[in-house]
């Protein structure tokens, strides 16, 4: 009898401990949840480039309509609330689509030189095809033109990777988030495995080109030119690693939520391992203030809230998608990083210090992507604690 009672007793204690740590987790998140509105206001108020339009749309989607983000249970089916703000972002991207199919281009002097950046709003245009029956064919033509640009117009590197630039053959870590989630999501919604597989292949080709040894393990260099066969920026840019991890995680989640999940487990396992590789290398390099450095090596090393927020978001989402890989080791660090990022939000909702999105070695005054990453981090944190 006695051992049995002891077992019961220890189970009761264990479950009470689990419950109180769950309460602590929710409280730690809730302490910061109220900041989201101001952080979002600064993002929406900012003048945006093509890549920022899609990144901001994704942040809004995860905040307002998590059921339609790739981290929702059934994101490619109708049944949620109409994702109004996300579609408002997507509509502007489509209205400013260039003749060659790139979204968010007809701004100021016109097209922006990037082959992949415009496609960052592609997932949200695809979302319009099944959540806004008023404009179904408009959304579909816009998404098809963007797809056609990526598959048939954009330059390709010698390995078959879609170049990040429109008139040169270059791999940028940034492109991972801009182009390949769109391919995966388009393919999932169209039930076209060739396109979904292409999204995975692009991630693999970019990793092959950019992954190098760093002081804390393998990480992604920022830019490699296929034209000159040299790195244009060999530094391990924190935000570049954030873009790469976020991009791969969106592709992974899109595959897992598609009808191809069971036939593509080798691909989703690879993506999970490649995401882990980035978290291992960047989390091992945290500054004394618990931020990811602007550059882990090969550049400025101030603590950067932008990269930090992106990578903390990845750790929280990883814990939900792949709990056996992304254990408490990752979420404990993500909570520390999130606290550091959110400890410095000012009266206008500006997150700091963060890297200037154009001058990668400088601290900037406003970063739309940094604001968006902070919102993605808050949404991922919220979903992880189940708040
Ligand atoms: C899948 O997409 C590719 C690229 O657009 C296209 O060539 C192919 O016909 C599509 N396959 C199916 C089954 O629709
Ligand atoms: C915990 O994470 C760090 C990186 O943040 C990694 O270096 C270490 O191997 C991990 N430990 C375990 C037990 O997974």
Tab-separated table of C-alpha atoms and ligand atoms in Angstrom:
chain	number	residue	atom	x	y	z
A	1	UNK	CA	0.000	0.000	0.000
A	2	UNK	CA	2.613	2.471	1.101
A	3	UNK	CA	4.636	2.718	-2.135
A	4	UNK	CA	1.378	3.027	-4.012
A	5	UNK	CA	0.210	5.928	-1.851
A	6	UNK	CA	3.587	7.566	-2.262
A	7	UNK	CA	3.234	7.325	-6.032
A	8	UNK	CA	-0.198	8.900	-5.900
A	9	UNK	CA	1.087	11.599	-3.601
A	10	UNK	CA	4.056	12.414	-5.826
A	11	UNK	CA	1.812	12.511	-8.899
A	12	UNK	CA	-0.441	14.991	-7.134
A	13	UNK	CA	2.579	17.099	-6.170
A	14	UNK	CA	4.004	16.874	-9.702
A	15	UNK	CA	0.738	18.003	-11.212
A	16	UNK	CA	0.458	20.891	-8.737
A	17	UNK	CA	4.007	21.933	-9.636
A	18	UNK	CA	3.203	21.704	-13.360
A	19	UNK	CA	0.081	23.778	-12.802
A	20	UNK	CA	1.872	26.485	-10.871
A	21	UNK	CA	4.657	26.690	-13.444
A	22	UNK	CA	1.972	27.047	-16.131
A	23	UNK	CA	0.449	29.905	-14.110
A	24	UNK	CA	3.911	31.505	-13.829
A	25	UNK	CA	4.434	31.153	-17.566
A	26	UNK	CA	1.153	32.864	-18.364
A	27	UNK	CA	1.894	35.648	-15.871
A	28	UNK	CA	5.344	36.262	-17.371
A	29	UNK	CA	3.738	36.693	-20.797
A	30	UNK	CA	0.835	38.816	-19.553
A	31	UNK	CA	3.185	41.283	-17.933
A	32	UNK	CA	4.137	42.412	-21.442
A	33	UNK	CA	1.035	41.649	-23.505
A	34	UNK	CA	-0.326	45.177	-23.188
A	35	UNK	CA	2.661	46.567	-25.093
A	36	UNK	CA	1.573	45.038	-28.358
A	37	UNK	CA	-0.761	47.902	-29.308
A	38	UNK	CA	1.945	50.572	-29.187
A	39	UNK	CA	4.525	48.385	-30.912
A	40	UNK	CA	1.970	47.717	-33.654
A	41	UNK	CA	1.082	51.410	-33.948
A	42	UNK	CA	4.714	52.283	-34.690
A	43	UNK	CA	4.842	49.519	-37.303
A	44	UNK	CA	1.630	50.543	-39.044
A	45	UNK	CA	2.616	54.215	-38.922
A	46	UNK	CA	5.911	53.603	-40.683
A	47	UNK	CA	6.543	54.106	-44.389
A	48	UNK	CA	7.288	50.637	-45.654
A	49	UNK	CA	9.480	48.943	-48.244
A	50	UNK	CA	8.301	45.851	-50.109
A	51	UNK	CA	9.794	43.416	-47.616
A	52	UNK	CA	8.417	45.375	-44.696
A	53	UNK	CA	4.910	45.293	-46.166
A	54	UNK	CA	4.847	41.491	-46.111
A	55	UNK	CA	6.631	41.205	-42.783
A	56	UNK	CA	4.170	43.620	-41.174
A	57	UNK	CA	1.237	41.739	-42.722
A	58	UNK	CA	2.531	38.509	-41.206
A	59	UNK	CA	2.875	40.108	-37.759
A	60	UNK	CA	-0.709	41.382	-37.926
A	61	UNK	CA	-1.967	37.980	-39.093
A	62	UNK	CA	-0.321	36.163	-36.186
A	63	UNK	CA	-1.660	38.738	-33.760
A	64	UNK	CA	-5.237	39.060	-35.043
A	65	UNK	CA	-6.039	35.808	-36.838
A	66	UNK	CA	-3.719	33.069	-35.586
A	67	UNK	CA	-6.144	30.527	-37.063
A	68	UNK	CA	-5.008	31.597	-40.554
A	69	UNK	CA	-1.272	31.783	-39.870
A	70	UNK	CA	0.733	28.659	-40.714
A	71	UNK	CA	0.939	28.053	-36.969
A	72	UNK	CA	-2.830	27.588	-36.722
A	73	UNK	CA	-4.340	24.092	-36.870
A	74	UNK	CA	-6.065	24.401	-40.252
A	75	UNK	CA	-4.766	27.593	-41.815
A	76	UNK	CA	-5.684	26.712	-45.406
A	77	UNK	CA	-9.397	26.250	-44.760
A	78	UNK	CA	-12.107	28.832	-44.266
A	79	UNK	CA	-13.930	29.071	-40.986
A	80	UNK	CA	-12.013	31.720	-39.071
A	81	UNK	CA	-12.823	35.385	-38.598
A	82	UNK	CA	-12.228	37.491	-41.695
A	83	UNK	CA	-8.569	38.578	-41.494
A	84	UNK	CA	-9.439	42.183	-42.280
A	85	UNK	CA	-6.228	44.024	-41.421
A	86	UNK	CA	-4.030	41.371	-43.010
A	87	UNK	CA	-6.047	41.615	-46.222
A	88	UNK	CA	-5.783	45.411	-46.107
A	89	UNK	CA	-1.997	45.026	-46.137
A	90	UNK	CA	-2.201	42.454	-48.927
A	91	UNK	CA	-4.499	44.607	-51.035
A	92	UNK	CA	-2.023	47.470	-51.036
A	93	UNK	CA	0.743	45.026	-52.017
A	94	UNK	CA	-1.370	43.825	-54.958
A	95	UNK	CA	-2.399	47.315	-56.053
A	96	UNK	CA	1.328	48.201	-56.127
A	97	UNK	CA	2.308	45.009	-57.990
A	98	UNK	CA	4.669	45.578	-60.915
A	99	UNK	CA	3.909	44.332	-64.431
A	100	UNK	CA	6.439	41.535	-63.990
A	101	UNK	CA	4.496	40.209	-60.979
A	102	UNK	CA	6.407	41.438	-57.947
A	103	UNK	CA	4.189	42.688	-55.129
A	104	UNK	CA	4.621	46.087	-53.393
A	105	UNK	CA	6.836	47.568	-56.137
A	106	UNK	CA	5.120	50.649	-57.577
A	107	UNK	CA	6.268	53.024	-54.849
A	108	UNK	CA	8.364	56.144	-55.407
A	109	UNK	CA	10.705	55.504	-58.335
A	110	UNK	CA	9.361	52.013	-58.887
A	111	UNK	CA	10.767	48.512	-58.617
A	112	UNK	CA	13.255	47.962	-55.825
A	113	UNK	CA	15.921	45.679	-57.272
A	114	UNK	CA	14.966	42.668	-55.206
A	115	UNK	CA	13.596	39.529	-56.791
A	116	UNK	CA	12.256	38.035	-53.579
A	117	UNK	CA	11.252	40.893	-51.251
A	118	UNK	CA	7.845	41.600	-52.784
A	119	UNK	CA	6.792	37.980	-52.350
A	120	UNK	CA	6.807	38.517	-48.564
A	121	UNK	CA	3.190	39.686	-48.953
A	122	UNK	CA	2.409	36.671	-51.156
A	123	UNK	CA	1.060	34.476	-48.344
A	124	UNK	CA	-1.431	37.187	-47.448
A	125	UNK	CA	-2.545	37.592	-51.057
A	126	UNK	CA	-3.106	33.821	-51.191
A	127	UNK	CA	-5.141	34.124	-47.990
A	128	UNK	CA	-7.432	36.537	-49.838
A	129	UNK	CA	-8.254	33.851	-52.421
A	130	UNK	CA	-10.232	31.842	-49.855
A	131	UNK	CA	-11.285	34.365	-47.229
A	132	UNK	CA	-12.566	37.240	-49.392
A	133	UNK	CA	-15.081	36.026	-51.939
A	134	UNK	CA	-15.655	39.607	-53.181
A	135	UNK	CA	-12.243	39.682	-54.832
A	136	UNK	CA	-11.454	36.014	-55.325
A	137	UNK	CA	-10.277	36.323	-58.920
A	138	UNK	CA	-8.347	39.523	-58.208
A	139	UNK	CA	-6.417	37.818	-55.421
A	140	UNK	CA	-5.841	34.726	-57.559
A	141	UNK	CA	-4.427	36.670	-60.516
A	142	UNK	CA	-2.184	38.646	-58.205
A	143	UNK	CA	-0.870	35.490	-56.501
A	144	UNK	CA	-0.404	33.753	-59.876
A	145	UNK	CA	1.594	36.691	-61.264
A	146	UNK	CA	3.834	36.679	-58.188
A	147	UNK	CA	4.330	32.917	-58.520
A	148	UNK	CA	5.102	33.230	-62.201
A	149	UNK	CA	7.766	35.854	-61.478
A	150	UNK	CA	9.523	33.589	-58.972
A	151	UNK	CA	9.326	30.448	-61.090
A	152	UNK	CA	9.897	31.869	-64.565
A	153	UNK	CA	11.355	35.376	-64.499
A	154	UNK	CA	13.696	35.842	-61.523
A	155	UNK	CA	17.361	35.041	-62.187
A	156	UNK	CA	18.624	31.657	-61.002
A	157	UNK	CA	22.020	30.891	-59.513
A	158	UNK	CA	24.206	28.097	-60.851
A	159	UNK	CA	22.554	25.666	-58.407
A	160	UNK	CA	19.017	26.575	-59.462
A	161	UNK	CA	18.303	28.797	-56.472
A	162	UNK	CA	16.047	31.784	-57.136
A	163	UNK	CA	18.273	34.845	-56.781
A	164	UNK	CA	17.455	37.364	-54.101
A	165	UNK	CA	18.194	40.172	-56.598
A	166	UNK	CA	16.369	40.915	-59.826
A	167	UNK	CA	19.410	41.761	-61.980
A	168	UNK	CA	22.176	39.766	-60.288
A	169	UNK	CA	22.599	36.250	-58.939
A	170	UNK	CA	22.904	36.533	-55.189
A	171	UNK	CA	21.929	34.603	-52.098
A	172	UNK	CA	20.822	36.798	-49.186
A	173	UNK	CA	19.770	35.197	-45.899
A	174	UNK	CA	16.874	37.702	-45.914
A	175	UNK	CA	15.356	36.018	-48.965
A	176	UNK	CA	14.503	32.954	-46.918
A	177	UNK	CA	11.582	34.739	-45.316
A	178	UNK	CA	10.643	36.784	-48.388
A	179	UNK	CA	10.194	34.166	-51.062
A	180	UNK	CA	9.925	30.617	-49.778
A	181	UNK	CA	7.003	30.742	-47.308
A	182	UNK	CA	4.981	32.091	-50.241
A	183	UNK	CA	5.964	29.121	-52.411
A	184	UNK	CA	5.087	26.644	-49.657
A	185	UNK	CA	1.753	28.303	-48.878
A	186	UNK	CA	0.792	28.751	-52.523
A	187	UNK	CA	1.575	25.074	-53.133
A	188	UNK	CA	-0.333	23.933	-50.036
A	189	UNK	CA	-3.447	25.904	-50.990
A	190	UNK	CA	-3.241	24.812	-54.651
A	191	UNK	CA	-2.566	21.184	-53.603
A	192	UNK	CA	0.559	21.277	-55.761
A	193	UNK	CA	3.391	19.265	-54.237
A	194	UNK	CA	5.887	20.371	-56.884
A	195	UNK	CA	5.656	23.941	-55.620
A	196	UNK	CA	5.806	22.872	-51.957
A	197	UNK	CA	8.894	20.772	-52.705
A	198	UNK	CA	10.436	23.755	-54.485
A	199	UNK	CA	10.040	25.829	-51.293
A	200	UNK	CA	12.020	23.195	-49.395
A	201	UNK	CA	14.626	22.919	-52.174
A	202	UNK	CA	15.193	26.671	-52.122
A	203	UNK	CA	15.810	26.575	-48.360
A	204	UNK	CA	18.327	23.773	-48.856
A	205	UNK	CA	20.145	25.576	-51.681
A	206	UNK	CA	20.347	28.823	-49.706
A	207	UNK	CA	21.688	26.979	-46.664
A	208	UNK	CA	24.300	25.216	-48.804
A	209	UNK	CA	25.469	28.594	-50.093
A	210	UNK	CA	25.451	30.606	-46.861
A	211	UNK	CA	26.178	28.285	-43.926
A	212	UNK	CA	29.700	28.735	-42.516
A	213	UNK	CA	31.605	27.988	-39.305
A	214	UNK	CA	31.309	30.644	-36.624
A	215	UNK	CA	32.604	31.159	-33.107
A	216	UNK	CA	29.492	29.504	-31.595
A	217	UNK	CA	28.808	26.890	-34.260
A	218	UNK	CA	27.573	26.972	-37.821
A	219	UNK	CA	25.508	30.016	-38.767
A	220	UNK	CA	24.404	31.817	-41.914
A	221	UNK	CA	26.587	34.433	-43.564
A	222	UNK	CA	24.570	37.343	-44.922
A	223	UNK	CA	25.239	37.580	-48.697
A	224	UNK	CA	27.025	35.426	-51.279
A	225	UNK	CA	27.336	36.490	-54.905
A	226	UNK	CA	27.006	33.694	-57.422
A	227	UNK	CA	28.274	36.101	-60.099
A	228	UNK	CA	31.640	36.728	-58.413
A	229	UNK	CA	31.705	33.508	-56.336
A	230	UNK	CA	32.500	35.612	-53.281
A	231	UNK	CA	30.754	36.703	-50.131
A	232	UNK	CA	29.562	40.311	-50.356
A	233	UNK	CA	28.916	40.172	-46.612
A	234	UNK	CA	30.441	37.168	-44.880
A	235	UNK	CA	29.423	38.424	-41.441
A	236	UNK	CA	27.057	36.312	-39.376
A	237	UNK	CA	24.303	38.926	-39.241
A	238	UNK	CA	21.878	38.252	-36.382
A	239	UNK	CA	18.865	39.463	-38.344
A	240	UNK	CA	19.925	37.433	-41.389
A	241	UNK	CA	19.891	34.337	-39.202
A	242	UNK	CA	16.502	35.465	-37.904
A	243	UNK	CA	15.130	35.763	-41.445
A	244	UNK	CA	16.521	32.338	-42.334
A	245	UNK	CA	15.059	30.627	-39.266
A	246	UNK	CA	11.685	32.366	-39.607
A	247	UNK	CA	11.545	31.525	-43.302
A	248	UNK	CA	12.341	27.848	-42.783
A	249	UNK	CA	9.868	27.619	-39.920
A	250	UNK	CA	7.060	29.058	-42.058
A	251	UNK	CA	7.922	26.561	-44.802
A	252	UNK	CA	8.040	23.702	-42.285
A	253	UNK	CA	4.706	24.674	-40.733
A	254	UNK	CA	3.077	25.109	-44.147
A	255	UNK	CA	4.192	21.589	-45.155
A	256	UNK	CA	2.960	20.153	-41.837
A	257	UNK	CA	-0.468	21.746	-42.366
A	258	UNK	CA	-0.691	20.657	-46.010
A	259	UNK	CA	-1.976	17.377	-47.385
A	260	UNK	CA	1.649	16.453	-48.132
A	261	UNK	CA	2.760	16.328	-44.478
A	262	UNK	CA	3.000	12.545	-44.262
A	263	UNK	CA	4.935	12.191	-47.515
A	264	UNK	CA	7.395	14.982	-46.668
A	265	UNK	CA	8.631	14.076	-43.185
A	266	UNK	CA	12.262	13.937	-44.374
A	267	UNK	CA	11.902	17.548	-45.516
A	268	UNK	CA	10.226	18.798	-42.333
A	269	UNK	CA	12.823	16.980	-40.197
A	270	UNK	CA	15.614	18.687	-42.145
A	271	UNK	CA	14.002	22.081	-41.682
A	272	UNK	CA	13.625	21.473	-37.967
A	273	UNK	CA	17.318	20.544	-37.659
A	274	UNK	CA	18.371	23.588	-39.682
A	275	UNK	CA	16.259	25.874	-37.485
A	276	UNK	CA	17.795	24.311	-34.366
A	277	UNK	CA	21.265	24.889	-35.783
A	278	UNK	CA	20.524	28.624	-36.000
A	279	UNK	CA	19.045	28.847	-32.499
A	280	UNK	CA	22.021	26.938	-31.071
A	281	UNK	CA	24.542	29.271	-32.696
A	282	UNK	CA	22.756	32.535	-31.921
A	283	UNK	CA	21.544	31.739	-28.395
A	284	UNK	CA	25.091	30.687	-27.461
A	285	UNK	CA	26.267	34.169	-28.540
A	286	UNK	CA	23.895	36.299	-26.428
A	287	UNK	CA	25.323	39.553	-25.069
A	288	UNK	CA	25.363	40.207	-21.310
A	289	UNK	CA	21.985	41.966	-21.705
A	290	UNK	CA	20.408	38.792	-23.160
A	291	UNK	CA	20.219	40.067	-26.726
A	292	UNK	CA	21.505	38.492	-29.932
A	293	UNK	CA	24.400	40.598	-31.211
A	294	UNK	CA	23.926	42.576	-34.415
A	295	UNK	CA	26.667	40.391	-35.909
A	296	UNK	CA	27.735	37.173	-34.162
A	297	UNK	CA	31.009	37.715	-36.036
A	298	UNK	CA	32.285	39.864	-38.863
A	299	UNK	CA	30.493	43.090	-37.905
A	300	UNK	CA	29.110	45.306	-35.138
A	301	UNK	CA	28.346	43.443	-31.927
A	302	UNK	CA	25.856	45.589	-30.013
A	303	UNK	CA	22.828	43.759	-28.622
A	304	UNK	CA	20.100	43.932	-31.287
A	305	UNK	CA	16.465	43.673	-30.227
A	306	UNK	CA	15.392	43.038	-33.814
A	307	UNK	CA	17.273	39.777	-34.395
A	308	UNK	CA	16.559	38.820	-30.796
A	309	UNK	CA	12.792	39.123	-31.212
A	310	UNK	CA	12.830	37.145	-34.466
A	311	UNK	CA	14.781	34.289	-32.891
A	312	UNK	CA	12.762	34.229	-29.666
A	313	UNK	CA	9.627	33.957	-31.831
A	314	UNK	CA	11.195	30.967	-33.594
A	315	UNK	CA	11.978	29.260	-30.269
A	316	UNK	CA	8.385	29.660	-28.985
A	317	UNK	CA	6.914	28.371	-32.247
A	318	UNK	CA	9.443	25.527	-32.316
A	319	UNK	CA	8.326	24.422	-28.855
A	320	UNK	CA	4.779	24.030	-30.192
A	321	UNK	CA	5.683	22.481	-33.578
A	322	UNK	CA	8.524	20.212	-32.414
A	323	UNK	CA	8.431	19.888	-28.626
A	324	UNK	CA	10.960	17.050	-28.610
A	325	UNK	CA	13.544	19.217	-30.385
A	326	UNK	CA	12.788	22.611	-28.855
A	327	UNK	CA	12.731	21.750	-25.183
A	328	UNK	CA	12.664	24.104	-22.201
A	329	UNK	CA	16.326	24.829	-22.909
A	330	UNK	CA	15.128	26.954	-25.832
A	331	UNK	CA	11.986	28.434	-24.307
A	332	UNK	CA	13.802	29.424	-21.085
A	333	UNK	CA	16.261	31.372	-23.206
A	334	UNK	CA	13.454	32.795	-25.335
A	335	UNK	CA	11.685	34.122	-22.225
A	336	UNK	CA	14.904	35.839	-21.102
A	337	UNK	CA	15.409	37.307	-24.575
A	338	UNK	CA	11.769	38.451	-24.763
A	339	UNK	CA	12.083	40.188	-21.400
A	340	UNK	CA	15.220	41.960	-22.636
A	341	UNK	CA	13.567	43.052	-25.918
A	342	UNK	CA	10.461	44.369	-24.160
A	343	UNK	CA	12.321	46.111	-21.345
A	344	UNK	CA	13.171	49.015	-23.600
A	345	UNK	CA	10.004	49.999	-25.455
A	346	UNK	CA	9.584	53.775	-25.385
A	347	UNK	CA	6.598	56.143	-25.267
A	348	UNK	CA	5.981	55.785	-29.018
A	349	UNK	CA	6.223	52.005	-28.912
A	350	UNK	CA	9.677	51.963	-30.493
A	351	UNK	CA	11.705	48.866	-29.653
A	352	UNK	CA	15.423	49.495	-29.078
A	353	UNK	CA	18.297	49.189	-29.470
A	354	UNK	CA	17.891	47.733	-32.905
A	355	UNK	CA	19.845	47.557	-36.096
A	356	UNK	CA	19.101	50.028	-38.874
A	357	UNK	CA	17.452	47.817	-41.525
A	358	UNK	CA	19.443	49.503	-44.331
A	359	UNK	CA	22.816	50.103	-42.648
A	360	UNK	CA	23.453	46.754	-41.039
A	361	UNK	CA	26.242	47.885	-38.703
A	362	UNK	CA	24.367	50.858	-37.190
A	363	UNK	CA	21.767	51.309	-34.490
A	364	UNK	CA	18.611	52.681	-36.144
A	365	UNK	CA	15.860	55.003	-34.923
A	366	UNK	CA	12.996	52.967	-36.315
A	367	UNK	CA	12.878	49.493	-37.792
A	368	UNK	CA	9.585	48.304	-39.224
A	369	UNK	CA	10.893	44.751	-39.334
A	370	UNK	CA	12.051	44.991	-35.718
A	371	UNK	CA	8.595	46.163	-34.670
A	372	UNK	CA	7.076	43.294	-36.667
A	373	UNK	CA	9.439	40.704	-35.151
A	374	UNK	CA	8.487	41.951	-31.688
A	375	UNK	CA	4.810	41.395	-32.486
A	376	UNK	CA	5.552	37.934	-33.890
A	377	UNK	CA	7.446	37.175	-30.685
A	378	UNK	CA	4.514	38.294	-28.550
A	379	UNK	CA	2.057	36.242	-30.622
A	380	UNK	CA	4.307	33.176	-30.481
A	381	UNK	CA	4.780	33.610	-26.748
A	382	UNK	CA	0.994	33.992	-26.268
A	383	UNK	CA	0.292	30.821	-28.242
A	384	UNK	CA	3.021	28.874	-26.448
A	385	UNK	CA	1.661	29.670	-22.977
A	386	UNK	CA	-1.872	29.114	-24.264
A	387	UNK	CA	-3.014	32.549	-23.125
B	1	LIG	C1	2.078	22.571	-60.173
B	1	LIG	O1	2.693	23.819	-60.419
B	1	LIG	C2	3.611	23.798	-61.497
B	1	LIG	C3	4.287	25.157	-61.501
B	1	LIG	O2	3.347	26.190	-61.620
B	1	LIG	C4	2.874	23.498	-62.778
B	1	LIG	O3	3.774	23.457	-63.864
B	1	LIG	C5	2.172	22.163	-62.643
B	1	LIG	O4	1.377	21.934	-63.762
B	1	LIG	C6	1.293	22.148	-61.414
B	1	LIG	N1	0.797	20.792	-61.195
B	1	LIG	C7	-0.475	20.549	-61.006
B	1	LIG	C8	-0.831	19.131	-60.769
B	1	LIG	O5	-1.329	21.426	-61.032
B	2	LIG	C1	20.796	24.127	-24.913
B	2	LIG	O1	20.885	25.142	-25.869
B	2	LIG	C2	22.171	25.551	-26.182
B	2	LIG	C3	22.053	26.708	-27.161
B	2	LIG	O2	21.244	27.692	-26.657
B	2	LIG	C4	22.967	24.404	-26.768
B	2	LIG	O3	24.290	24.810	-27.015
B	2	LIG	C5	22.936	23.248	-25.800
B	2	LIG	O4	23.541	22.143	-26.410
B	2	LIG	C6	21.512	22.908	-25.418
B	2	LIG	N1	21.515	21.874	-24.444
B	2	LIG	C7	20.710	20.850	-24.494
B	2	LIG	C8	20.796	19.878	-23.344
B	2	LIG	O5	19.921	20.651	-25.406
